[in-house]
Short mmCIF file of C-alpha atoms in Angstrom, two decimals:
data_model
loop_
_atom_site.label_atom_id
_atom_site.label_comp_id
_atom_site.label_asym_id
_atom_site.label_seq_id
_atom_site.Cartn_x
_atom_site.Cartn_y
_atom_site.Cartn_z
CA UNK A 873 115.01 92.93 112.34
CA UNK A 874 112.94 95.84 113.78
CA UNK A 875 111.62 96.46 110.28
CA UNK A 876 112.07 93.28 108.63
CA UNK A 877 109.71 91.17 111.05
CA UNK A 878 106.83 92.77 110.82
CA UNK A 879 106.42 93.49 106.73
CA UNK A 880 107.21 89.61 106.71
CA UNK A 881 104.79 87.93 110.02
CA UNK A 882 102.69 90.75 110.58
CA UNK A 883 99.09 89.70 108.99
CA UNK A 884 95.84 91.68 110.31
CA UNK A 885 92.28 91.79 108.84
CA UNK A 886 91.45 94.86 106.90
CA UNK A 887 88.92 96.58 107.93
CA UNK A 888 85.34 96.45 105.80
CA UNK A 889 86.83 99.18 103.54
CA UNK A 890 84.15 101.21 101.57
CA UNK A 891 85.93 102.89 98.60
CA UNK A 892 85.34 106.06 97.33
CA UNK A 893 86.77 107.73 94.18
CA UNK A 894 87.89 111.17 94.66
CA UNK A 895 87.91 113.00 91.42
CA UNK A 896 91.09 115.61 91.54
CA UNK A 897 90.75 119.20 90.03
CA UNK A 898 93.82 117.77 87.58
CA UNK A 899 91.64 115.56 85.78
CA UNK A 900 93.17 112.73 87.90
CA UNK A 901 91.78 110.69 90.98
CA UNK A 902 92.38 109.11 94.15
CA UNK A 903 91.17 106.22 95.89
CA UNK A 904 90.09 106.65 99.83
CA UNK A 905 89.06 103.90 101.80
CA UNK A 906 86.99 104.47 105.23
CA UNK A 907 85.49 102.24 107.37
CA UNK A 908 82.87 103.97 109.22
CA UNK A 909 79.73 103.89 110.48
CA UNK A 910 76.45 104.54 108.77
CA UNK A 911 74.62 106.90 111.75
CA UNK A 912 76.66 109.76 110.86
CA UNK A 913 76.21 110.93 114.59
CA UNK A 914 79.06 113.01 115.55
CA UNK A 915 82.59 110.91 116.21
CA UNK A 916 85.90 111.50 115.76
CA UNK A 917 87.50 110.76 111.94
CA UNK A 918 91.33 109.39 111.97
CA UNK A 919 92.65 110.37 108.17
CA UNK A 920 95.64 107.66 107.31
CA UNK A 921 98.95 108.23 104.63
CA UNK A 922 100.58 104.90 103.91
CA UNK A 923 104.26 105.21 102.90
CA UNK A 924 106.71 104.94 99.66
CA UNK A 925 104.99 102.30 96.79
CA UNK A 926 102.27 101.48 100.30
CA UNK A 927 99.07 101.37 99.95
CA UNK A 928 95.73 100.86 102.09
CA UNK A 929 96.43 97.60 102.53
CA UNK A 930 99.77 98.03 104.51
CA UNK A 931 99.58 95.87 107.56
CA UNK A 932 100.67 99.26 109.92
CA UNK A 933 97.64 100.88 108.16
CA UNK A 934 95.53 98.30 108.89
CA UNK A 935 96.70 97.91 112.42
CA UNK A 936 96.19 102.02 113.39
CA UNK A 937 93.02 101.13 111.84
CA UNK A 938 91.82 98.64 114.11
CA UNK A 939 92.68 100.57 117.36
CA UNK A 940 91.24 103.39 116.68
CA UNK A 941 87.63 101.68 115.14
CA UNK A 942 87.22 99.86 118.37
CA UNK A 943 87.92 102.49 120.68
CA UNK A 944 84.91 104.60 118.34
CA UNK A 945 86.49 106.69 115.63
CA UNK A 946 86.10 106.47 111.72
CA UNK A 947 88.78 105.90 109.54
CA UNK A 948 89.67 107.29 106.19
CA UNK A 949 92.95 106.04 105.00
CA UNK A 950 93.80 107.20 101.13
CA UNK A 951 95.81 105.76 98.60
CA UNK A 952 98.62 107.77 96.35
CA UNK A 953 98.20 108.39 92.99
CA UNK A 954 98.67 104.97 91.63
CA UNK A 955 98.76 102.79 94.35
CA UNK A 956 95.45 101.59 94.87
CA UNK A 957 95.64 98.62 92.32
CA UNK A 958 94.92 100.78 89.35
CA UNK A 959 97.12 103.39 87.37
CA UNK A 960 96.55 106.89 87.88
CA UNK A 961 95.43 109.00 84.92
CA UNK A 962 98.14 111.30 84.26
CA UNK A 963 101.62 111.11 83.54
CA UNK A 964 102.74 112.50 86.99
CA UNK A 965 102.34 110.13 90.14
CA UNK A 966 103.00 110.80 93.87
CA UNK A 967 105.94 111.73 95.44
CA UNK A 968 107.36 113.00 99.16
CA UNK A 969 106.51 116.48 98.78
CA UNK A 970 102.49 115.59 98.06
CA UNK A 971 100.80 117.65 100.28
CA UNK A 972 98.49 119.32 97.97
CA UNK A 973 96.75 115.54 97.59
CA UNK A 974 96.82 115.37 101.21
CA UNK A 975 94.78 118.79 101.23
CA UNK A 976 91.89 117.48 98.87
CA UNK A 977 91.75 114.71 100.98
CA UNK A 978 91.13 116.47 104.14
CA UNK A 979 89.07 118.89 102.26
CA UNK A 980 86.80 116.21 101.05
CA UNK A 981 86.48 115.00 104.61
CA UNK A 982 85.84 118.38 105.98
CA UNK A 983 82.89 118.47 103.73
CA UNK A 984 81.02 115.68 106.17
CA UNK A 985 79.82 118.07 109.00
CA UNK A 986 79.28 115.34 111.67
CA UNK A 987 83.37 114.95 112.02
CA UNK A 988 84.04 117.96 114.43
CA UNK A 989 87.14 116.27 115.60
CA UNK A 990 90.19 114.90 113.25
CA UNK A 991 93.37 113.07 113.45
CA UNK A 992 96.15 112.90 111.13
CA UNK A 993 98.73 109.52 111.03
CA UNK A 994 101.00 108.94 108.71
CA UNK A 995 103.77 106.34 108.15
CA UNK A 996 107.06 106.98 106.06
CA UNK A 997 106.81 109.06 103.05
CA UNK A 998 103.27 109.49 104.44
CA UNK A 999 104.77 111.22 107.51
CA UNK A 1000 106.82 113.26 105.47
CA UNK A 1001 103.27 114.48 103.94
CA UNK A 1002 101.49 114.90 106.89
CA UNK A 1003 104.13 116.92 108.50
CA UNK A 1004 104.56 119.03 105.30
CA UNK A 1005 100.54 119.76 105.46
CA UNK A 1006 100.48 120.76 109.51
CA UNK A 1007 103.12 123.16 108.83
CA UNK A 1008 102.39 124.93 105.62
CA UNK A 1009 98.98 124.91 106.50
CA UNK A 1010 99.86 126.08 110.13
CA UNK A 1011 97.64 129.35 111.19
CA UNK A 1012 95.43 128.33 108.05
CA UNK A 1013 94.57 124.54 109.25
CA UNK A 1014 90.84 124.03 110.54
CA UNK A 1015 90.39 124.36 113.87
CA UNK A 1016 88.64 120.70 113.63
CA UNK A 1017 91.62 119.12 113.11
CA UNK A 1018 92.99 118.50 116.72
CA UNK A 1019 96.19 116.32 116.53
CA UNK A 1020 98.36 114.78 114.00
CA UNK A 1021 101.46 111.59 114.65
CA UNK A 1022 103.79 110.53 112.05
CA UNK A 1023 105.77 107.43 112.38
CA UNK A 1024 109.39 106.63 110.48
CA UNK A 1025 109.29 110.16 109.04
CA UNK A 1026 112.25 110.71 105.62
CA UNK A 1027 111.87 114.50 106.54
CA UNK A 1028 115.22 115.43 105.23
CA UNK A 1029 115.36 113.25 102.01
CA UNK A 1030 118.32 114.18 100.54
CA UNK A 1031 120.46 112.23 103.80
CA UNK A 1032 118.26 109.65 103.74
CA UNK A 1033 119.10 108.72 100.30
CA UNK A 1034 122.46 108.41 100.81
CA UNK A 1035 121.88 106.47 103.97
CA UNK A 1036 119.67 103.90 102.04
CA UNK A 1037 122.80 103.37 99.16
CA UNK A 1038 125.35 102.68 101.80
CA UNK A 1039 125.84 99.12 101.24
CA UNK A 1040 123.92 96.95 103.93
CA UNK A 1041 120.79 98.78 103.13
CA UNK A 1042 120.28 99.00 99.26
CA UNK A 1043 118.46 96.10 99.18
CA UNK A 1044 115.34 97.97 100.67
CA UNK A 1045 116.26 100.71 98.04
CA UNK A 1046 116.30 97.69 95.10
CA UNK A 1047 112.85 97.14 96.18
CA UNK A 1048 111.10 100.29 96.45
CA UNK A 1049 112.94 101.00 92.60
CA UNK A 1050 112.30 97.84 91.18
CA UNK A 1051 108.55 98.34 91.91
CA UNK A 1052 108.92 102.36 90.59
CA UNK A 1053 110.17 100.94 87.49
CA UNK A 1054 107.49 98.67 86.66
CA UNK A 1055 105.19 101.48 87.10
CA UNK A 1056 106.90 103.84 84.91
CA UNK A 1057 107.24 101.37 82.17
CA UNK A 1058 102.93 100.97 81.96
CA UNK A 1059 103.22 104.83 81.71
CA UNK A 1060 105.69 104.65 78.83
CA UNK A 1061 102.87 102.54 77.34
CA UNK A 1062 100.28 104.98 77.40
CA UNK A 1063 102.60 108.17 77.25
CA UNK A 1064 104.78 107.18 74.24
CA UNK A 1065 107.60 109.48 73.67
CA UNK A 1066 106.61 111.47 76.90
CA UNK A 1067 108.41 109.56 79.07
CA UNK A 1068 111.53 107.99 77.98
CA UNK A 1069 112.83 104.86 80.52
CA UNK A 1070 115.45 103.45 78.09
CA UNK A 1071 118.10 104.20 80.69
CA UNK A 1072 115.43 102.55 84.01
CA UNK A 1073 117.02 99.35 83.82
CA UNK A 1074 120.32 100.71 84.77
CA UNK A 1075 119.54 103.03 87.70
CA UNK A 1076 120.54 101.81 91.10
CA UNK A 1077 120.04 104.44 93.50
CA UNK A 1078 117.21 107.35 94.47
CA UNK A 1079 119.63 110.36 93.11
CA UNK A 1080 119.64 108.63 89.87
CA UNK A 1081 116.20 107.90 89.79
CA UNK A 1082 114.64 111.33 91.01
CA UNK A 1083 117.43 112.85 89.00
CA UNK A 1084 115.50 111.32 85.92
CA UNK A 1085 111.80 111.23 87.03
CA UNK A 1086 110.15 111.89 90.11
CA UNK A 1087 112.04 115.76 89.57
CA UNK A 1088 111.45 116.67 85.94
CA UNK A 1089 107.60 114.60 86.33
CA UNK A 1090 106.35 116.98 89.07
CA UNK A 1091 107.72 120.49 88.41
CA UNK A 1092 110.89 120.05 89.98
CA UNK A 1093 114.27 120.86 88.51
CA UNK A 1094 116.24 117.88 89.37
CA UNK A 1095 116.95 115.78 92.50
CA UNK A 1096 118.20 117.80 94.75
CA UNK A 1097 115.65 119.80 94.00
CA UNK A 1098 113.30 117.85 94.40
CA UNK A 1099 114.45 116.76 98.01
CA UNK A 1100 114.86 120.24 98.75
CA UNK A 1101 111.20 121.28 98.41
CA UNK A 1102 109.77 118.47 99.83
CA UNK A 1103 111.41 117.60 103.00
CA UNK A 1104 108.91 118.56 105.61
CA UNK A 1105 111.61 119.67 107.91
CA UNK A 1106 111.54 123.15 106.37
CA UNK A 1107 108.08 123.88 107.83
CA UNK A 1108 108.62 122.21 111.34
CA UNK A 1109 109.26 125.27 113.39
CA UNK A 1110 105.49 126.45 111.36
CA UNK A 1111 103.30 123.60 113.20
CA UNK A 1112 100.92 125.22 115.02
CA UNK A 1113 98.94 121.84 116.24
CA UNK A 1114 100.08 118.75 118.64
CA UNK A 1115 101.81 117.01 116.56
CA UNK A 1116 104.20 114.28 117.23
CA UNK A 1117 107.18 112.87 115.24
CA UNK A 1118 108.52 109.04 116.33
CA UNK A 1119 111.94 108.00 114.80
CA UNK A 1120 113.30 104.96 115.65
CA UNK A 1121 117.27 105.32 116.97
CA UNK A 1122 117.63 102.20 114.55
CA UNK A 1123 115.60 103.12 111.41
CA UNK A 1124 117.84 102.37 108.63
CA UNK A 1125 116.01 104.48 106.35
CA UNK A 1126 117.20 107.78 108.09
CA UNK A 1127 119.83 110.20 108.52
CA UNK A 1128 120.95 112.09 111.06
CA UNK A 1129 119.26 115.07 109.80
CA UNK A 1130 116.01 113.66 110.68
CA UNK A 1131 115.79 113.44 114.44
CA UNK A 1132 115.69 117.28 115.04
CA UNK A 1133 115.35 117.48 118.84
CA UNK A 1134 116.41 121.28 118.54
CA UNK A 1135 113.05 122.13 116.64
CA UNK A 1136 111.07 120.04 119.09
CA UNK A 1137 113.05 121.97 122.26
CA UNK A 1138 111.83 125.16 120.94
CA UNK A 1139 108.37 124.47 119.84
CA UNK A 1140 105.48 124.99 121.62
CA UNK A 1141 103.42 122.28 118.88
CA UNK A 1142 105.82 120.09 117.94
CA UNK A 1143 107.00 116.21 119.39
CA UNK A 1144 109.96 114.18 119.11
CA UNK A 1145 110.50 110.97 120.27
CA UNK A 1146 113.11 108.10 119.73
CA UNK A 1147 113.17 105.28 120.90
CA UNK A 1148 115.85 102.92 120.86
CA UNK A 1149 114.12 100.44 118.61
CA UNK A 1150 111.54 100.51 116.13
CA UNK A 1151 113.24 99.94 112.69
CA UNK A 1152 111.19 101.52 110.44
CA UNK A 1153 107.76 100.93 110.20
CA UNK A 1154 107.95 98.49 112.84
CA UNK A 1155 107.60 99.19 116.45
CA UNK A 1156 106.17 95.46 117.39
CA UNK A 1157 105.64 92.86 118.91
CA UNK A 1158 102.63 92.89 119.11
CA UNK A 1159 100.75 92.89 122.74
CA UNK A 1160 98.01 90.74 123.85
CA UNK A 1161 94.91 92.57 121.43
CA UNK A 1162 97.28 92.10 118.79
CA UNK A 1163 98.28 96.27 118.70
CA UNK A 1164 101.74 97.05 118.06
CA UNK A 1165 103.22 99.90 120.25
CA UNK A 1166 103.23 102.72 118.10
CA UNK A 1167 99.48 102.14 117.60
CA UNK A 1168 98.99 102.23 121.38
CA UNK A 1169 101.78 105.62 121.36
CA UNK A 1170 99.43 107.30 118.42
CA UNK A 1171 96.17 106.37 120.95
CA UNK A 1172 98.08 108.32 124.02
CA UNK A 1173 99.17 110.76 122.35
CA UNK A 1174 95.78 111.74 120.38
CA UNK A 1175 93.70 111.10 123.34
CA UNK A 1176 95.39 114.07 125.31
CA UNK A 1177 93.44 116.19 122.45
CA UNK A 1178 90.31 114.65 121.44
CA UNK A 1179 88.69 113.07 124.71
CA UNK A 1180 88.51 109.54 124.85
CA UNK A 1181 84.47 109.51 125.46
CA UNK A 1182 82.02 106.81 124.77
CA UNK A 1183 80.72 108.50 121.34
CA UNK A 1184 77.27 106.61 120.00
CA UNK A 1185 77.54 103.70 118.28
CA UNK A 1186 81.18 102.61 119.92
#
């Protein structure tokens, strides 16, 4: 119920979103969103990674959004390849292991000089990115970015998709392929013979499915693969930042793998908490202004980094 309530009664205001296309060195693009102020007087910038077939629009993007404008940052909060309403360019699309996209992102952001203090959040899949980034990046990251919080984190994906076909939860796994497929059938449109999704139909499960695609489509050599390179819990021990990790005891998206309270024991950088309920992605009710408490928990944690100070134009 943890996760369920919230994706179904959960309805916020977005922001006043000003999109931006960022063109990709690929030939492909993505789509940021920020809501920020026009002044450009120094503040501090939150950069937000929405999870699996997500998008801006996500209500627990919306809602880290809301804290964090009123209490004086700027928000940039990115969409996937794909995910922002229109098809990406190329053949390839997003997957767990993304960090690269994450990079041009930040990069981009970076290039505005008056944000000398960043945040990273990221939900989900978008966890699993943001934790990937902190840690490969780790002696290499600028010194501007302060903090980073991921919520719901996949970050050892091979148990997590065999915890999502167990029986009681594949219908959250029907869902995330059922909207997969539809997306690679408009590429099969435009791609022709380069993609070949006679079999889609039939595939029931993530090995299958990144078995066939999300391997082979982004360099990797199958599956396992796949969830081998990408799992952000190979660069843990590497985070050199604050960075905090929250996994619900009762996320049914995750295995056992991916509560590693040994790492977090023996890092100087690195957070893990767990409390007993959550679900995934959820975290509510909501309190009084309407923030849920892992919005309040990425405030906290943040603030004991980048000063909670009255910047101008709060």
């Amino acid at each position: 119920m943890s996760t369920i309530l919230p994706a179904l009664f959960r309805r916020i205001k977005a922001p006043a979103w000003q999109r931006e296309r960022l063109e990709l060195a690929d030939g492909d693009f993505l789509d940021l969103d920020w809501a920020r102020r026009t002044d450009r007087q120094p503040r501090p910038l939150l950069i937000l990674s929405h999870g699996l077939e997500g998008s801006t629009d996500g209500q627990y993007i919306k809602g880290m959004a809301r804290l964090f404008l009123r209490r004086g940052y700027d928000i940039l909060a990115w969409n996937f390849r794909g995910c922002s309403g229109e098809p990406n360019r190329l053949l390839r699309m997003y997957h767990s292991g993304a960090s690269a996209d994450l990079a041009a992102v930040i990069k981009h952001a970076l290039g505005f000089r008056h944000y000398k203090e960043i945040a990273l959040a990221g939900f989900s899949m978008g966890g699993n990115i943001t934790l990937k980034y902190v840690g490969q990046r780790s002696g290499r990251i600028s010194r501007r970015i302060k903090a980073a919080v991921a919520f719901s984190v996949p970050l050892h994906l091979e148990s997590c998709a065999y915890e999502l076909a167990l029986w009681d939860r594949r219908i959250y796994m029907w869902q995330f392929l059922r909207s997969l497929r539809l997306k690679l059938e408009e590429k099969a449109t435009r791609f022709g013979d380069q993609i070949d999704v006679s079999g889609l139909a039939h595939m029931r499960t993530f090995f299958e499915f990144d078995d066939a695609y999300t391997g082979p489509l982004h360099g990797f050599k199958d599956a396992r693969d796949y969830w081998t390179r990408s799992s952000a819990i190979n660069w843990l021990a590497d985070i050199k930042i604050p960075t905090l990790l929250v996994n619900a005891a009762d996320d049914p998206f995750l295995g056992g793998l991916c509560y590693p309270a040994g790492l977090a024991r023996q890092s100087p950088a690195f957070y893990l908490e767990v409390p007993r309920h959550g679900g995934h992605v959820g975290f509510g009710p909501a309190d009084r202004e309407g923030q849920y408490w892992s919005e309040r928990r990425a405030w906290d944690f943040i603030s004991d980094f980048i000063p909670p100070i009255s910047w101008p134009g709060q």
